Coordinates of C-alpha atoms (C1' of nucleotides) in Angstrom, one line a residue:
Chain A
X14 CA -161.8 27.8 -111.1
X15 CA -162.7 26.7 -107.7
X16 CA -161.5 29.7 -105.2
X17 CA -158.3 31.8 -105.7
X18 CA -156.9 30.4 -102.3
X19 CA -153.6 32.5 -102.6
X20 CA -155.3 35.4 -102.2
X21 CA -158.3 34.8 -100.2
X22 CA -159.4 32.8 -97.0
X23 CA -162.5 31.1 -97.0
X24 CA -163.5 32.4 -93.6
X25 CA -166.7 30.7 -91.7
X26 CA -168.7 34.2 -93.3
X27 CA -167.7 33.6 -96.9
X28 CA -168.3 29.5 -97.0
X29 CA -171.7 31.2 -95.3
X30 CA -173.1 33.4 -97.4
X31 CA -172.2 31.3 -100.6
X32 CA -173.9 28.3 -99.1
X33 CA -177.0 30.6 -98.7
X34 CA -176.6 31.6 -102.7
X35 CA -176.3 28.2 -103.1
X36 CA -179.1 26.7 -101.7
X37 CA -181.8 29.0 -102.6
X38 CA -183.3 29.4 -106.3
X39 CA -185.2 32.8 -105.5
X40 CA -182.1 35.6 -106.4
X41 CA -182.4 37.1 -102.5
X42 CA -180.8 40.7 -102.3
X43 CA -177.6 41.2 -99.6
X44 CA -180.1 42.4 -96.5
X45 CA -181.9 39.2 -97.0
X46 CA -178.6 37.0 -96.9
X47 CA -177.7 39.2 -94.3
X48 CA -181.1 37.6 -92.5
X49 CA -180.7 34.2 -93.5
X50 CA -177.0 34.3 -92.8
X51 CA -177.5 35.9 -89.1
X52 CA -180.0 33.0 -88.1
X53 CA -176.9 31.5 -87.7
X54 CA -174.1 33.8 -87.2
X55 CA -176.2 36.4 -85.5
X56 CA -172.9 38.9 -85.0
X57 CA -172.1 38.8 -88.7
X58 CA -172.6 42.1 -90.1
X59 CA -173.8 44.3 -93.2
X60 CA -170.2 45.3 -94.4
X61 CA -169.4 41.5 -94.2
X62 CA -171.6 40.5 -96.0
X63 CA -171.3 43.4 -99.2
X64 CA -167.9 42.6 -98.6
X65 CA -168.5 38.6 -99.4
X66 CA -170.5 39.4 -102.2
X67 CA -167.9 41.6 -103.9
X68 CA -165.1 39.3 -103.9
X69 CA -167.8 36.2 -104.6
X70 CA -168.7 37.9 -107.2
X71 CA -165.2 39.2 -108.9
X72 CA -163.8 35.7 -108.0
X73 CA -166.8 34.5 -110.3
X74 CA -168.4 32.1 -108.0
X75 CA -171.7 34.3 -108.1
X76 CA -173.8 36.9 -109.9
X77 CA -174.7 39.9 -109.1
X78 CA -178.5 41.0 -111.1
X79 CA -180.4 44.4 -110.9
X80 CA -183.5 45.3 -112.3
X81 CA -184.6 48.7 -112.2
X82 CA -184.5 48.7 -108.9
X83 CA -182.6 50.5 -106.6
X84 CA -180.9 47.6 -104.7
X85 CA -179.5 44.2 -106.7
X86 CA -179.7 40.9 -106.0
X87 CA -177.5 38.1 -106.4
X88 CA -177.3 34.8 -108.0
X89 CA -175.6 31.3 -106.7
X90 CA -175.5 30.2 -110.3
X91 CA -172.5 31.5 -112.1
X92 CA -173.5 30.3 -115.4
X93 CA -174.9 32.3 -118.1
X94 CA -178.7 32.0 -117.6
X95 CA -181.5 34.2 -118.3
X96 CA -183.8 35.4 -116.2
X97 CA -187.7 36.0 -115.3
X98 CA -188.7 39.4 -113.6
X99 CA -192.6 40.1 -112.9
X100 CA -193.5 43.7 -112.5
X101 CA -196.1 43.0 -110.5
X102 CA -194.3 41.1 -107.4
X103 CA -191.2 41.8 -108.6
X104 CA -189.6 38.0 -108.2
X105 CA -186.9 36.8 -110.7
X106 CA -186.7 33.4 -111.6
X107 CA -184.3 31.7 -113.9
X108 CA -185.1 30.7 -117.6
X109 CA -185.0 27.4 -118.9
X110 CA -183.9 28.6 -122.3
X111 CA -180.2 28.2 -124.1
X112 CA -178.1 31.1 -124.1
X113 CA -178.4 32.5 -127.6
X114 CA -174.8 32.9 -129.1
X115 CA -176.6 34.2 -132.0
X116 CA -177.3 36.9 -130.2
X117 CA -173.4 38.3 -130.1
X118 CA -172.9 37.6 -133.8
X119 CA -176.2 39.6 -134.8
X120 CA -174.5 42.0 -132.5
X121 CA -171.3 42.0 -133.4
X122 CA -172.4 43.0 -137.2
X123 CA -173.6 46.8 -136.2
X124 CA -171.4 47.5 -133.3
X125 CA -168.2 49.4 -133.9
X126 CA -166.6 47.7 -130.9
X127 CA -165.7 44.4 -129.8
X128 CA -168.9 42.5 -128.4
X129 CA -167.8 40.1 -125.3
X130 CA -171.5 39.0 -124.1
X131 CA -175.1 40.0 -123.4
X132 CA -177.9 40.1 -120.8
X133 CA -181.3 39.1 -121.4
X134 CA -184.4 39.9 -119.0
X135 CA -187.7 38.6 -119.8
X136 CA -190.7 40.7 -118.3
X137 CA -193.9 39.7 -117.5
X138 CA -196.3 38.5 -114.8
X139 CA -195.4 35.5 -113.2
X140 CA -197.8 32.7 -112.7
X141 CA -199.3 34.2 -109.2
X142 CA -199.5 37.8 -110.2
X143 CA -201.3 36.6 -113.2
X144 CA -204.0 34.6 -111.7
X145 CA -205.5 37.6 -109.9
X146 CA -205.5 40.3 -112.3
X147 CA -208.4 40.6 -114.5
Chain B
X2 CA -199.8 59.8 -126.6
X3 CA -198.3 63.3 -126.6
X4 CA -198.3 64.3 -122.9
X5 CA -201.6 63.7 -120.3
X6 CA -201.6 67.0 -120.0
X7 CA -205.3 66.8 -117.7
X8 CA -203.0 65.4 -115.1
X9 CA -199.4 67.0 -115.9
X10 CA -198.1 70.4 -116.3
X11 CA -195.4 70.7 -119.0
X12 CA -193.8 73.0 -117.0
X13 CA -190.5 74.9 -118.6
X14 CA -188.1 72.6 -115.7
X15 CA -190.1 69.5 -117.4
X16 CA -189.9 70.6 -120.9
X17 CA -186.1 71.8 -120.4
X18 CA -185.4 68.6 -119.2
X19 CA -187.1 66.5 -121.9
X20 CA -185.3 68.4 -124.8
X21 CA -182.0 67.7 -122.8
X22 CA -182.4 64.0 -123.0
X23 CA -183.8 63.7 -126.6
X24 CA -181.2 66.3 -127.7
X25 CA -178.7 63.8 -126.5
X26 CA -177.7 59.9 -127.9
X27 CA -175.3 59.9 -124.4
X28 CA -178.1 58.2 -122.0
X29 CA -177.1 60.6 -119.1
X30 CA -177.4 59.7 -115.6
X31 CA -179.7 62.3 -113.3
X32 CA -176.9 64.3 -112.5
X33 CA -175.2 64.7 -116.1
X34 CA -179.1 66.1 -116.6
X35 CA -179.2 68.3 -113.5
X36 CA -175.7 69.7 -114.8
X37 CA -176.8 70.3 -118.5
X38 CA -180.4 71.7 -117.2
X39 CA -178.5 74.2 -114.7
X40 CA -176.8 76.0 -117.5
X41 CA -180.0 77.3 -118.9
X42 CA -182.2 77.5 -115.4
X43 CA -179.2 78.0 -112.7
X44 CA -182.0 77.4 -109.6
X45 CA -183.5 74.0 -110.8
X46 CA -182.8 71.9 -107.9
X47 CA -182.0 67.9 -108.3
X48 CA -185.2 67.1 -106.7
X49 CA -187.1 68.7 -109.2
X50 CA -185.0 66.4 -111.9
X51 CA -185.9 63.5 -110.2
X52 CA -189.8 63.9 -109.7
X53 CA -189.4 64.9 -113.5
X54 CA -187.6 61.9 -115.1
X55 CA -190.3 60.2 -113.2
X56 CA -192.8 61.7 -114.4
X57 CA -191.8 61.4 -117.8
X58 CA -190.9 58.0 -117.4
X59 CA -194.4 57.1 -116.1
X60 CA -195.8 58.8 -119.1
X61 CA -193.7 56.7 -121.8
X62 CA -192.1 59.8 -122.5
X63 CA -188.3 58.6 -121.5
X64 CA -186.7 55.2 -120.4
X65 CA -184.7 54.4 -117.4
X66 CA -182.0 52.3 -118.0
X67 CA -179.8 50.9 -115.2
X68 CA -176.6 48.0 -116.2
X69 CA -175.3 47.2 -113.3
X70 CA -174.3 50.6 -111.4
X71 CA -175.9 51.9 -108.6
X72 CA -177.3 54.8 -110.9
X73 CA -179.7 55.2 -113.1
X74 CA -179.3 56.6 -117.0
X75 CA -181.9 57.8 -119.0
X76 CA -183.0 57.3 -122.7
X77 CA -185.3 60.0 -124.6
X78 CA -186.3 57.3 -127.1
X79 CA -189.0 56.2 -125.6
X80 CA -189.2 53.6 -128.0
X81 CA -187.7 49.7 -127.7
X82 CA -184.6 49.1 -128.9
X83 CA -181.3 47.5 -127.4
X84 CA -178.1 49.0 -125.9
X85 CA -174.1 48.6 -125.7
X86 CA -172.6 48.8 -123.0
X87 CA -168.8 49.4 -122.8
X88 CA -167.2 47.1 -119.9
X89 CA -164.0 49.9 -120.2
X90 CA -165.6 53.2 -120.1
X91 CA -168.9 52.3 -119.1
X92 CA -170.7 54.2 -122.0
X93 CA -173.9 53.5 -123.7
X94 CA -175.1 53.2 -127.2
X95 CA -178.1 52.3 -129.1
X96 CA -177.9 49.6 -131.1
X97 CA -179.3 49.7 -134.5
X98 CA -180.7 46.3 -134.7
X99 CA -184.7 45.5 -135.1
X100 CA -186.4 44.3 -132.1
X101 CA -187.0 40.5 -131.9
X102 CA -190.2 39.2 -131.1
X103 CA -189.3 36.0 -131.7
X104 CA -187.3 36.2 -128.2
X105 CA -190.9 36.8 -126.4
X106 CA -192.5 33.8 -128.0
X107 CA -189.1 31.3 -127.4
X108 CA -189.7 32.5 -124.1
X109 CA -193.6 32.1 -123.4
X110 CA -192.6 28.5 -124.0
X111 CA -190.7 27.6 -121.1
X112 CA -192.3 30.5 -118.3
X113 CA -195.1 29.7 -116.4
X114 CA -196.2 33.5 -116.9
X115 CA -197.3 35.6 -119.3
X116 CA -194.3 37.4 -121.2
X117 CA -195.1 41.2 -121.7
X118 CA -191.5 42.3 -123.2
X119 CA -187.6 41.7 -123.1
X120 CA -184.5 43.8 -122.2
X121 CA -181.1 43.1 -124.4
X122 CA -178.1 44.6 -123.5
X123 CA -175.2 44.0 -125.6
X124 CA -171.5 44.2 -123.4
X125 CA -168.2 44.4 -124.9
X126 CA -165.3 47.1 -125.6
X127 CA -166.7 50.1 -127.2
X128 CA -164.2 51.5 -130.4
X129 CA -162.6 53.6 -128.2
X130 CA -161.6 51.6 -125.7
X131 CA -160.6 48.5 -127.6
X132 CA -157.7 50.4 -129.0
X133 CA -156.1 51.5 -126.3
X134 CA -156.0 47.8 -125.1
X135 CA -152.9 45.0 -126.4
Chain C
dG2 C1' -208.6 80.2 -108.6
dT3 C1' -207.1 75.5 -108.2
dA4 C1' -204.0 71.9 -107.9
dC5 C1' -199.8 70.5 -109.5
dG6 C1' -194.9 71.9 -109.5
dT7 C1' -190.8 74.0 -107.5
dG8 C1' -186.7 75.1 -104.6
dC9 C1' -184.6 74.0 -100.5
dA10 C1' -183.2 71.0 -97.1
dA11 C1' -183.6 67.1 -94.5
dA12 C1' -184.5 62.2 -94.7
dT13 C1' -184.1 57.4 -96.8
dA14 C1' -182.0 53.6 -98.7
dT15 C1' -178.2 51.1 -100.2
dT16 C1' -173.5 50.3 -100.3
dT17 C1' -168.7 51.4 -99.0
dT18 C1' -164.9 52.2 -95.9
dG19 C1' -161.6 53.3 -91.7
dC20 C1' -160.0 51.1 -87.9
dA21 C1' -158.4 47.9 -84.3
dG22 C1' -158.5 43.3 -83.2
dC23 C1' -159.4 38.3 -85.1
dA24 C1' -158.4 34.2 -87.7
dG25 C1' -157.2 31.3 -92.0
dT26 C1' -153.2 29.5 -94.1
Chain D
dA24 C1' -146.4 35.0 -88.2
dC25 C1' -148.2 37.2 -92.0
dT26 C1' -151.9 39.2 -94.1
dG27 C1' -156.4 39.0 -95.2
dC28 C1' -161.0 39.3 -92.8
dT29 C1' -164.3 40.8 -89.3
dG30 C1' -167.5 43.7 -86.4
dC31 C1' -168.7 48.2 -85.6
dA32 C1' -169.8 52.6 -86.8
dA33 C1' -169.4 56.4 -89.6
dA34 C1' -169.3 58.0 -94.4
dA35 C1' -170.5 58.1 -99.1
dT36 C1' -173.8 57.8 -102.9
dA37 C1' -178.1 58.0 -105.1
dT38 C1' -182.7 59.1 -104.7
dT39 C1' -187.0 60.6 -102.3
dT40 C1' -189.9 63.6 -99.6
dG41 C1' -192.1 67.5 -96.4
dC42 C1' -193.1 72.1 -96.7
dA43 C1' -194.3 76.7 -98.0
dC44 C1' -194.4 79.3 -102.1
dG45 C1' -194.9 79.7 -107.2
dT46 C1' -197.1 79.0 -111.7
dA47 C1' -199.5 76.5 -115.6
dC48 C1' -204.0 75.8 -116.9

DNA sequence: GTACGTGCAAATATTTTGCAGCAGT
DNA sequence: ACTGCTGCAAAATATTTGCACGTAC
């Protein structure tokens, strides 16, 4: 699916803040779009951009992560991926590694419900956080 | 570890709270806690739950889960093990299968990092909810 | 007796929403 | 033109914190 044009517009803001999703790898929560977006729409605003995000995100064209914290971030990759979080800095990268269907079978086998998907987070520390901790 | 207790007080709030949660397989949310704590000690405020569940947390006493809402739930297993999460109903089960390790080393592979641990949550249609559905 | 802990209330932080005008199709 | 979308500001939600008093050790 590319975009659900019967019911939405792909207004200047939306093509905007996907763009931004699009073209960075580093899983940026909605007040940093909001920055990035603003350097060139500076009138944009916050509810805009939550607003984007939702309907990006129901209209599956992104992913919305959160980690234990209290705000999430979101992803320009709609693709089942896992992902990288250190505790130290906090960053999330993406995982080169196959989603594991075996996974939802193993599952599936001592859960009395229907099992649809699953979410795997790696923790750790990430190549700079390691380096300067003894 | 049992409880630092040359730091910590277990305090009768603190130790109320603590059997709540591992008298409970319902991973509840702060103020599910708050509600069950307030039966037995009316004047506990929600701050006091708060500081506590971190407290406990920080000890290794509890978990802290959080799948996507924009609140936290809370496990008094401190121990690893993976959840289900309902898509319908948004409840939260354990999930009786073994922890795999294998996961960690598959993923040392491919991350630049140094892998500590993994987080597996399982999503689907809980029992429940499945039936009610065509 | 000494800190840590508590209740209360105010403050933060993040996300959502009402509204009147704007703009994509 | 129709209806969804925007900016703005206020509200809602979840969690944290300052303070003076209380209590576990």
């Amino acid at each position: 699916m590319v975009f659900d044009i019967t019911r939405h517009r792909m207004t200047k803001q939306r093509q905007l803040i996907l763009d931004v999703l699009r073209n960075t790898d580093n899983h940026p929560t909605a007040d940093r779009i909001y920055e990035q977006v603003r350097q060139v729409m500076p009138r944009i605003s916050l509810g805009t951009i939550y607003r984007n995000l939702r309907v990006l995100k129901e209209g599956g064209e992104i992913q919305e992560l959160n980690y234990g914290s209290s705000y999430s971030r979101f992803d320009g990759n709609p693709s089942g991926h896992y992902h990288f979080v250190c505790r130290v800095c906090g960053a999330v990268s993406d995982i080169e590694l196959p989603v594991m269907k075996e996974i939802n079978t193993l599952a599936a086998q001592v859960i009395s419900g229907k099992v649809e998907s699953h979410r795997l987070e790696i923790y750790g520390l990430c190549a700079g956080c390691g380096k300067g901790i003894v």
